[in-house]
Tab-separated table of C-alpha atoms in Angstrom:
chain	number	residue	atom	x	y	z
U	1	MET	CA	18.348	-28.116	-23.964
U	2	SER	CA	18.995	-27.869	-20.189
U	3	ARG	CA	17.923	-30.790	-17.997
U	4	PHE	CA	16.535	-30.337	-14.465
U	5	ASP	CA	15.008	-32.514	-11.802
U	6	VAL	CA	12.411	-29.830	-11.032
U	7	ALA	CA	11.221	-26.764	-12.950
U	8	VAL	CA	9.430	-24.270	-10.719
U	9	ILE	CA	7.199	-21.914	-12.685
U	10	GLY	CA	6.756	-18.779	-10.602
U	11	GLY	CA	9.411	-17.349	-8.303
U	12	GLY	CA	7.125	-15.599	-5.844
U	13	MET	CA	7.023	-16.393	-2.126
U	14	VAL	CA	5.779	-19.965	-2.450
U	15	GLY	CA	7.679	-20.801	-5.641
U	16	ALA	CA	10.964	-19.526	-4.242
U	17	ALA	CA	10.446	-21.513	-1.055
U	18	VAL	CA	9.776	-24.786	-2.877
U	19	ALA	CA	12.818	-24.210	-5.139
U	20	ILE	CA	15.158	-23.853	-2.148
U	21	GLY	CA	13.601	-26.919	-0.522
U	22	PHE	CA	14.251	-29.083	-3.570
U	23	ALA	CA	17.791	-27.706	-3.910
U	24	LYS	CA	18.415	-28.725	-0.277
U	25	GLN	CA	17.454	-32.279	-1.304
U	26	GLY	CA	20.251	-32.195	-3.885
U	27	ARG	CA	17.961	-31.771	-6.885
U	28	ARG	CA	18.770	-29.504	-9.826
U	29	VAL	CA	16.117	-26.788	-9.996
U	30	ALA	CA	15.064	-24.249	-12.606
U	31	VAL	CA	13.107	-21.174	-11.465
U	32	VAL	CA	11.156	-19.346	-14.160
U	33	GLU	CA	9.961	-15.883	-13.109
U	34	GLY	CA	8.913	-12.781	-15.014
U	35	LEU	CA	10.170	-10.181	-12.559
U	36	ALA	CA	12.951	-10.370	-9.954
U	37	PRO	CA	12.329	-8.663	-6.595
U	38	ARG	CA	13.983	-5.269	-6.360
U	39	PRO	CA	16.774	-4.666	-3.808
U	40	PHE	CA	15.629	-3.513	-0.366
U	41	SER	CA	16.090	-0.005	0.985
U	42	ALA	CA	14.827	1.114	4.390
U	43	GLU	CA	13.609	4.334	2.748
U	44	GLN	CA	11.438	2.611	0.135
U	45	ALA	CA	7.650	2.792	0.419
U	46	MET	CA	5.835	-0.132	1.998
U	47	ASP	CA	4.560	-2.748	-0.440
U	48	ILE	CA	0.787	-2.498	-0.809
U	49	ARG	CA	0.665	-6.316	-0.577
U	50	VAL	CA	1.340	-7.670	2.908
U	51	SER	CA	0.798	-11.037	4.599
U	52	ALA	CA	0.096	-12.153	8.161
U	53	ILE	CA	2.864	-14.712	8.641
U	54	SER	CA	2.137	-17.361	11.283
U	55	GLU	CA	4.740	-18.808	13.613
U	56	HIS	CA	4.517	-22.050	11.630
U	57	SER	CA	5.376	-20.202	8.408
U	58	VAL	CA	8.278	-18.538	10.207
U	59	SER	CA	9.635	-22.002	11.071
U	60	VAL	CA	9.310	-23.092	7.413
U	61	LEU	CA	11.145	-19.967	6.219
U	62	ALA	CA	13.802	-20.422	8.915
U	63	SER	CA	14.395	-24.038	7.818
U	64	LEU	CA	15.083	-22.708	4.320
U	65	GLY	CA	17.563	-20.155	5.686
U	66	ALA	CA	15.448	-17.188	4.566
U	67	TRP	CA	13.852	-15.886	7.762
U	68	GLN	CA	17.074	-14.243	8.987
U	69	ASN	CA	17.259	-12.298	5.695
U	70	ILE	CA	13.614	-11.232	6.035
U	71	ALA	CA	13.894	-10.220	9.702
U	72	GLN	CA	16.877	-7.975	8.895
U	73	MET	CA	14.724	-5.946	6.516
U	74	ARG	CA	11.248	-5.054	7.891
U	75	VAL	CA	8.793	-7.132	9.888
U	76	CYS	CA	6.091	-6.101	12.346
U	77	PRO	CA	5.323	-8.626	15.097
U	78	TYR	CA	1.850	-8.563	16.621
U	79	ARG	CA	0.604	-10.053	19.877
U	80	ARG	CA	-3.127	-9.303	19.820
U	81	LEU	CA	-6.027	-9.933	17.489
U	82	GLU	CA	-9.590	-8.676	17.923
U	83	THR	CA	-12.718	-9.229	15.865
U	84	TRP	CA	-16.205	-7.797	16.360
U	85	GLU	CA	-19.370	-6.502	14.770
U	86	HIS	CA	-20.966	-4.662	17.693
U	87	PRO	CA	-18.244	-2.948	19.764
U	88	GLU	CA	-19.504	-4.603	22.978
U	89	CYS	CA	-19.371	-8.134	21.530
U	90	ARG	CA	-15.718	-8.859	20.806
U	91	THR	CA	-13.546	-11.933	20.541
U	92	ARG	CA	-9.990	-11.225	21.629
U	93	PHE	CA	-6.884	-13.324	21.101
U	94	HIS	CA	-3.542	-12.780	22.819
U	95	SER	CA	-0.175	-14.508	22.429
U	96	ASP	CA	0.029	-14.927	26.209
U	97	ALA	CA	-2.822	-17.479	26.045
U	98	LEU	CA	-0.497	-19.765	24.061
U	99	ASN	CA	2.664	-18.832	25.969
U	100	LEU	CA	4.058	-17.289	22.790
U	101	GLU	CA	6.008	-14.079	22.389
U	102	ARG	CA	3.766	-13.148	19.453
U	103	LEU	CA	0.932	-14.451	17.270
U	104	GLY	CA	2.864	-13.750	14.084
U	105	TYR	CA	4.251	-11.029	11.880
U	106	ILE	CA	2.858	-8.683	9.266
U	107	VAL	CA	5.405	-8.663	6.436
U	108	GLU	CA	5.457	-7.130	2.969
U	109	ASN	CA	5.226	-9.762	0.250
U	110	GLN	CA	8.175	-8.286	-1.644
U	111	VAL	CA	10.343	-8.534	1.497
U	112	ILE	CA	9.485	-12.245	1.914
U	113	GLN	CA	10.222	-12.917	-1.755
U	114	LEU	CA	13.518	-10.999	-1.632
U	115	GLY	CA	14.613	-12.823	1.530
U	116	LEU	CA	14.110	-16.134	-0.291
U	117	TRP	CA	15.845	-14.953	-3.465
U	118	GLN	CA	18.863	-13.878	-1.444
U	119	GLN	CA	19.064	-17.472	-0.267
U	120	PHE	CA	19.257	-18.688	-3.888
U	121	GLU	CA	22.911	-17.608	-3.852
U	122	SER	CA	23.678	-20.408	-1.370
U	123	TRP	CA	22.439	-23.110	-3.736
U	124	PRO	CA	24.313	-23.695	-7.024
U	125	GLU	CA	21.637	-26.317	-7.794
U	126	ILE	CA	19.224	-23.421	-8.595
U	127	GLU	CA	19.318	-21.775	-12.025
U	128	ARG	CA	17.149	-18.732	-12.623
U	129	PHE	CA	15.396	-17.922	-15.889
U	130	CYS	CA	14.381	-14.323	-15.260
U	131	PRO	CA	12.857	-12.327	-16.759
U	132	ASP	CA	11.062	-15.150	-18.558
U	133	THR	CA	7.698	-16.929	-18.601
U	134	LEU	CA	6.346	-20.336	-19.535
U	135	ASP	CA	5.052	-20.634	-23.093
U	136	ASP	CA	4.252	-24.351	-23.525
U	137	ILE	CA	4.827	-27.846	-22.127
U	138	GLU	CA	5.225	-31.029	-24.154
U	139	PHE	CA	4.206	-33.777	-21.758
U	140	GLY	CA	5.948	-37.122	-21.496
U	141	GLU	CA	8.078	-39.228	-19.170
U	142	ILE	CA	10.231	-36.106	-19.038
U	143	ASN	CA	8.354	-32.852	-19.623
U	144	GLN	CA	9.801	-30.438	-22.176
U	145	LEU	CA	9.174	-26.758	-21.497
U	146	THR	CA	9.398	-23.894	-23.937
U	147	LEU	CA	9.853	-20.421	-22.443
U	148	SER	CA	8.804	-17.118	-23.964
U	149	SER	CA	12.470	-16.289	-24.603
U	150	GLY	CA	12.786	-19.380	-26.773
U	151	ALA	CA	14.817	-21.300	-24.178
U	152	THR	CA	13.877	-24.965	-23.763
U	153	LEU	CA	14.132	-27.049	-20.604
U	154	GLU	CA	13.589	-30.682	-19.634
U	155	ALA	CA	12.261	-31.478	-16.157
U	156	ASP	CA	11.165	-34.644	-14.373
U	157	LEU	CA	8.648	-32.540	-12.428
U	158	VAL	CA	7.020	-29.185	-13.136
U	159	VAL	CA	5.811	-27.202	-10.110
U	160	GLY	CA	3.058	-24.707	-10.811
U	161	ALA	CA	3.646	-21.844	-8.377
U	162	ASP	CA	2.429	-19.291	-10.885
U	163	GLY	CA	-0.567	-17.887	-9.043
U	164	ALA	CA	-4.315	-17.877	-9.346
U	165	ASN	CA	-4.301	-17.784	-13.158
U	166	SER	CA	-1.742	-20.591	-13.396
U	167	LYS	CA	-0.450	-21.396	-16.912
U	168	VAL	CA	0.860	-24.747	-15.626
U	169	ARG	CA	-2.618	-25.658	-14.382
U	170	THR	CA	-4.178	-24.725	-17.717
U	171	LEU	CA	-1.603	-26.563	-19.866
U	172	ALA	CA	-1.854	-29.682	-17.668
U	173	GLY	CA	-5.633	-29.725	-18.188
U	174	ILE	CA	-6.465	-29.338	-14.507
U	175	GLY	CA	-9.925	-27.862	-13.964
U	176	VAL	CA	-10.926	-25.497	-11.161
U	177	THR	CA	-14.014	-24.974	-9.063
U	178	ALA	CA	-14.439	-21.220	-8.800
U	179	TRP	CA	-16.892	-18.509	-7.965
U	180	ASP	CA	-16.902	-14.743	-7.705
U	181	TYR	CA	-17.752	-13.205	-4.309
U	182	ARG	CA	-19.103	-10.126	-6.142
U	183	GLN	CA	-16.967	-7.983	-3.904
U	184	HIS	CA	-13.665	-6.179	-4.277
U	185	CYS	CA	-10.979	-5.628	-1.659
U	186	MET	CA	-9.142	-2.322	-1.281
U	187	LEU	CA	-5.739	-2.120	0.432
U	188	ILE	CA	-4.738	1.276	1.824
U	189	ASN	CA	-1.322	1.956	3.339
U	190	VAL	CA	-1.505	4.725	5.936
U	191	GLU	CA	0.439	6.534	8.615
U	192	THR	CA	-1.415	6.349	11.927
U	193	GLU	CA	-1.756	8.941	14.629
U	194	LEU	CA	-2.084	6.248	17.297
U	195	ALA	CA	0.590	3.745	18.268
U	196	GLN	CA	-1.045	0.334	17.715
U	197	GLN	CA	1.709	-1.788	16.241
U	198	ASP	CA	1.070	-4.912	18.318
U	199	ILE	CA	-2.560	-5.529	17.292
U	200	THR	CA	-4.490	-6.512	14.185
U	201	TRP	CA	-8.264	-6.067	14.257
U	202	GLN	CA	-11.313	-6.586	12.131
U	203	GLN	CA	-14.847	-5.176	12.299
U	204	PHE	CA	-17.693	-6.692	10.316
U	205	THR	CA	-20.250	-4.542	8.525
U	206	PRO	CA	-23.145	-5.524	6.202
U	207	SER	CA	-21.144	-4.364	3.162
U	208	GLY	CA	-18.010	-6.252	4.218
U	209	PRO	CA	-15.224	-6.258	6.850
U	210	ARG	CA	-12.910	-3.378	7.724
U	211	SER	CA	-9.482	-4.481	8.937
U	212	PHE	CA	-6.256	-3.004	10.294
U	213	LEU	CA	-2.863	-4.711	9.991
U	214	PRO	CA	0.123	-3.055	11.681
U	215	LEU	CA	3.229	-2.282	9.645
U	216	SER	CA	6.742	-1.352	10.755
U	217	SER	CA	7.058	2.113	12.247
U	218	LEU	CA	9.258	4.665	10.498
U	219	GLU	CA	11.346	7.523	11.834
U	220	ARG	CA	10.431	11.048	10.804
U	221	ASN	CA	12.022	14.199	12.214
U	222	GLY	CA	13.314	12.271	15.204
U	223	HIS	CA	9.920	10.728	15.993
U	224	MET	CA	8.612	7.239	15.306
U	225	VAL	CA	5.488	7.222	13.125
U	226	GLY	CA	3.147	4.236	13.097
U	227	GLN	CA	2.054	2.699	9.802
U	228	GLY	CA	-0.690	0.283	8.937
U	229	SER	CA	-2.456	-1.517	6.102
U	230	LEU	CA	-6.220	-0.978	5.974
U	231	VAL	CA	-8.395	-3.569	4.249
U	232	TRP	CA	-11.799	-2.423	2.990
U	233	TYR	CA	-14.226	-4.939	1.480
U	234	ASP	CA	-17.166	-3.555	-0.480
U	235	SER	CA	-19.070	-3.746	-3.770
U	236	PRO	CA	-17.057	-3.321	-7.002
U	237	LYS	CA	-18.898	-0.042	-7.631
U	238	ARG	CA	-18.027	1.341	-4.191
U	239	ILE	CA	-14.354	0.293	-4.402
U	240	LYS	CA	-14.065	1.860	-7.864
U	241	GLN	CA	-15.494	5.083	-6.408
U	242	LEU	CA	-13.024	5.040	-3.506
U	243	SER	CA	-10.088	4.309	-5.856
U	244	ALA	CA	-10.826	7.451	-7.863
U	245	MET	CA	-10.618	9.751	-4.811
U	246	THR	CA	-7.784	12.052	-3.825
U	247	PRO	CA	-5.786	10.998	-0.724
U	248	GLU	CA	-7.637	13.583	1.397
U	249	GLN	CA	-11.066	12.470	0.141
U	250	LEU	CA	-10.142	8.852	0.838
U	251	ARG	CA	-8.922	9.817	4.313
U	252	GLN	CA	-12.317	11.359	5.095
U	253	GLU	CA	-14.109	8.217	3.894
U	254	VAL	CA	-11.857	6.017	6.037
U	255	LEU	CA	-12.425	8.161	9.133
U	256	THR	CA	-16.182	8.002	8.532
U	257	HIS	CA	-16.439	4.253	7.907
U	258	PHE	CA	-13.662	2.672	10.002
U	259	PRO	CA	-14.025	2.161	13.768
U	260	ARG	CA	-12.736	4.775	16.223
U	261	GLU	CA	-9.863	2.413	17.204
U	262	LEU	CA	-8.052	3.569	14.080
U	263	GLY	CA	-7.649	7.240	15.032
U	264	ASP	CA	-6.483	9.812	12.499
U	265	ILE	CA	-4.534	8.698	9.440
U	266	HIS	CA	-2.562	9.970	6.442
U	267	VAL	CA	-3.106	8.007	3.221
U	268	LEU	CA	0.134	6.860	1.539
U	269	GLN	CA	-0.982	4.607	-1.303
U	270	HIS	CA	-3.737	2.144	-2.229
U	271	GLY	CA	-4.725	-0.633	-4.620
U	272	SER	CA	-7.644	-3.031	-5.107
U	273	PHE	CA	-8.522	-6.445	-6.516
U	274	PRO	CA	-11.650	-8.621	-6.999
U	275	LEU	CA	-12.386	-11.491	-4.603
U	276	THR	CA	-12.598	-14.892	-6.288
U	277	ARG	CA	-12.416	-18.366	-4.788
U	278	ARG	CA	-10.686	-21.097	-6.806
U	279	HIS	CA	-9.751	-24.686	-5.980
U	280	ALA	CA	-7.986	-27.014	-8.410
U	281	GLN	CA	-9.884	-30.265	-8.987
U	282	THR	CA	-6.619	-32.164	-8.618
U	283	TYR	CA	-3.210	-31.006	-7.420
U	284	ALA	CA	-1.127	-33.261	-9.690
U	285	LYS	CA	-1.395	-34.384	-13.310
U	286	GLN	CA	1.026	-35.179	-16.167
U	287	ARG	CA	4.074	-34.818	-13.910
U	288	CYS	CA	2.950	-31.345	-12.868
U	289	VAL	CA	2.050	-30.399	-9.306
U	290	LEU	CA	0.375	-27.252	-7.983
U	291	VAL	CA	1.229	-25.255	-4.855
U	292	GLY	CA	-0.086	-22.042	-3.321
U	293	ASP	CA	-2.524	-19.889	-5.256
U	294	ALA	CA	-2.155	-22.098	-8.333
U	295	ALA	CA	-3.895	-24.828	-6.311
U	296	HIS	CA	-6.217	-22.736	-4.158
U	297	THR	CA	-7.162	-19.131	-3.526
U	298	ILE	CA	-8.914	-18.231	-0.313
U	299	ASN	CA	-10.913	-15.284	0.911
U	300	PRO	CA	-8.156	-13.058	2.413
U	301	LEU	CA	-10.314	-12.463	5.488
U	302	ALA	CA	-7.787	-13.787	8.007
U	303	GLY	CA	-4.610	-13.412	5.948
U	304	GLN	CA	-4.165	-17.204	5.708
U	305	GLY	CA	-3.431	-17.482	1.959
U	306	VAL	CA	0.363	-17.523	2.016
U	307	ASN	CA	0.405	-19.621	5.202
U	308	LEU	CA	-1.519	-22.329	3.357
U	309	GLY	CA	1.003	-22.007	0.545
U	310	PHE	CA	3.926	-22.584	2.906
U	311	LYS	CA	2.109	-25.617	4.326
U	312	ASP	CA	1.893	-26.925	0.745
U	313	VAL	CA	5.639	-26.413	0.362
U	314	GLU	CA	6.388	-28.250	3.587
U	315	ALA	CA	4.141	-31.209	2.676
U	316	LEU	CA	5.434	-31.499	-0.917
U	317	LEU	CA	9.072	-31.448	0.199
U	318	ALA	CA	8.370	-34.035	2.892
U	319	VAL	CA	6.791	-36.585	0.516
U	320	CYS	CA	9.593	-36.065	-2.034
U	321	GLU	CA	12.421	-36.354	0.483
U	322	GLY	CA	15.329	-38.392	-0.866
U	323	LYS	CA	17.251	-38.346	-4.116
U	324	GLY	CA	15.131	-40.788	-6.118
U	325	VAL	CA	12.769	-39.842	-8.913
U	326	ILE	CA	9.613	-38.105	-7.701
U	327	SER	CA	6.799	-40.576	-8.366
U	328	GLN	CA	3.056	-40.225	-8.890
U	329	PRO	CA	2.303	-41.961	-5.539
U	330	MET	CA	4.377	-39.259	-3.805
U	331	LEU	CA	2.302	-36.528	-5.482
U	332	ALA	CA	-0.929	-38.361	-4.631
U	333	LYS	CA	0.170	-38.449	-0.993
U	334	TYR	CA	0.851	-34.707	-1.105
U	335	GLN	CA	-2.674	-34.106	-2.402
U	336	ARG	CA	-4.234	-36.318	0.294
U	337	GLN	CA	-2.410	-34.316	2.949
U	338	ARG	CA	-3.122	-30.827	1.686
U	339	ARG	CA	-6.405	-30.752	-0.250
U	340	PRO	CA	-8.711	-31.458	2.744
U	341	ASP	CA	-6.924	-28.874	4.923
U	342	ASN	CA	-7.094	-26.229	2.202
U	343	LEU	CA	-10.760	-27.003	1.552
U	344	LEU	CA	-11.541	-26.765	5.263
U	345	MET	CA	-9.888	-23.368	5.551
U	346	GLN	CA	-11.615	-22.101	2.376
U	347	THR	CA	-14.995	-23.243	3.641
U	348	GLY	CA	-14.436	-21.903	7.136
U	349	MET	CA	-13.525	-18.463	5.814
U	350	ASP	CA	-16.564	-18.488	3.521
U	351	VAL	CA	-18.957	-19.411	6.338
U	352	PHE	CA	-17.491	-16.650	8.489
U	353	TYR	CA	-17.550	-14.128	5.651
U	354	LYS	CA	-21.097	-14.846	4.433
U	355	GLY	CA	-22.460	-15.171	7.962
U	356	PHE	CA	-21.480	-11.577	8.718
U	357	SER	CA	-22.081	-9.968	5.306
U	358	ASN	CA	-25.764	-9.157	5.749
U	359	ASP	CA	-28.063	-7.026	7.895
U	360	ILE	CA	-30.745	-9.590	8.846
U	361	ALA	CA	-31.782	-8.669	12.412
U	362	PRO	CA	-32.171	-12.201	13.972
U	363	LEU	CA	-28.907	-13.362	12.391
U	364	LYS	CA	-27.147	-10.189	13.511
U	365	LEU	CA	-28.275	-10.817	17.105
U	366	ALA	CA	-27.194	-14.452	16.963
U	367	ARG	CA	-23.725	-13.765	15.562
U	368	ASN	CA	-22.981	-11.022	18.084
U	369	ALA	CA	-24.060	-13.350	20.863
U	370	ALA	CA	-21.765	-16.007	19.368
U	371	LEU	CA	-18.810	-13.602	19.359
U	372	LYS	CA	-19.475	-12.682	22.983
U	373	LEU	CA	-19.680	-16.363	23.963
U	374	ALA	CA	-16.541	-17.172	21.965
U	375	GLU	CA	-14.608	-14.627	24.035
U	376	HIS	CA	-14.942	-16.924	27.079
U	377	SER	CA	-14.940	-20.299	25.309
U	378	PRO	CA	-12.078	-22.808	25.717
U	379	LEU	CA	-12.485	-23.524	21.978
U	380	LYS	CA	-11.077	-20.076	21.266
U	381	THR	CA	-7.540	-21.245	22.020
U	382	GLN	CA	-7.948	-24.345	19.809
U	383	VAL	CA	-9.167	-22.231	16.890
U	384	LEU	CA	-6.203	-19.916	17.333
U	385	LYS	CA	-3.759	-22.813	17.423
U	386	TYR	CA	-5.170	-24.208	14.177
U	387	ALA	CA	-5.004	-20.825	12.431
U	388	LEU	CA	-1.346	-20.440	13.528
U	389	GLY	CA	-0.480	-23.942	12.358
U	390	LEU	CA	0.465	-25.097	15.853
């Protein structure tokens, strides 16, 4: 049986980051992951899953040595953000207002994960168990883990970085508060006729938001072609209908229902998922601790999910700094630091989402007036700073 200081269950973006962080502290780390990220090729299709990476998350990734790997693959910086319901009532954000070169980057999830996995090679303290998954945990002063392959591990601490349906969370007996938004989200990767690679925008409609996130341009026949990720919120029935369409049928629906800012498009690929909010009732129990989606899932409205996960990583590593045994008071401190912030962001996104997802005339008038006022409010900069983790 192999002995580790930390066993990280889940080698996605957040799990890989926390593994490197603990290795940097001199701890022996096991990473259990079902599927390794595939090697990068500039010709490969864009991942359907992308994240809006804040400048704060960039600094976390840079401190782990992974950002340079990521930046050498594909990233799309953006400087502007706009949100509106009525076209004349917009709130606009610009990096110049914060004296920043950019607000952040849109990056494919698989590129972020691969950039972190490439960094594993620098840390002999990390041992990968892949492809493999967690089967069971026998709890004690030292937790004993059984993997699906039959391998057994001992770990002083188990980190659940295994996503929204976390096995670690379930085995540790940690409950969740959850509810279904009764909406699905469709992601559509497209080529764009218009060059708009420095802006991400969002329009609210009664059936849900429509969003555009810029992706890296590609070269075709000597010309640069813009790409983007479209986000379409709607009822499960409507999203199912859209998912069954041909690319040309879907293109026509997009051109009909997205704002004119988009211009003409060519559909490349698409996928969809249901929207569910979850929050673990505690972040630590039985020498297990939760990070990222295992601890909290958030409405993806503003692309803040993975940024919250990287904040979890930063806070957990900070309270565990040093080479001593990771104690329960350390984990309690981590929870005190992160749970209120995650709850605030979850609630804020819900208020925003529900406030705009209806067609009640007085409320519609009030929220458009609020967006117009927000455009000239000094609070706008403070809200932006908070969202960027500054």
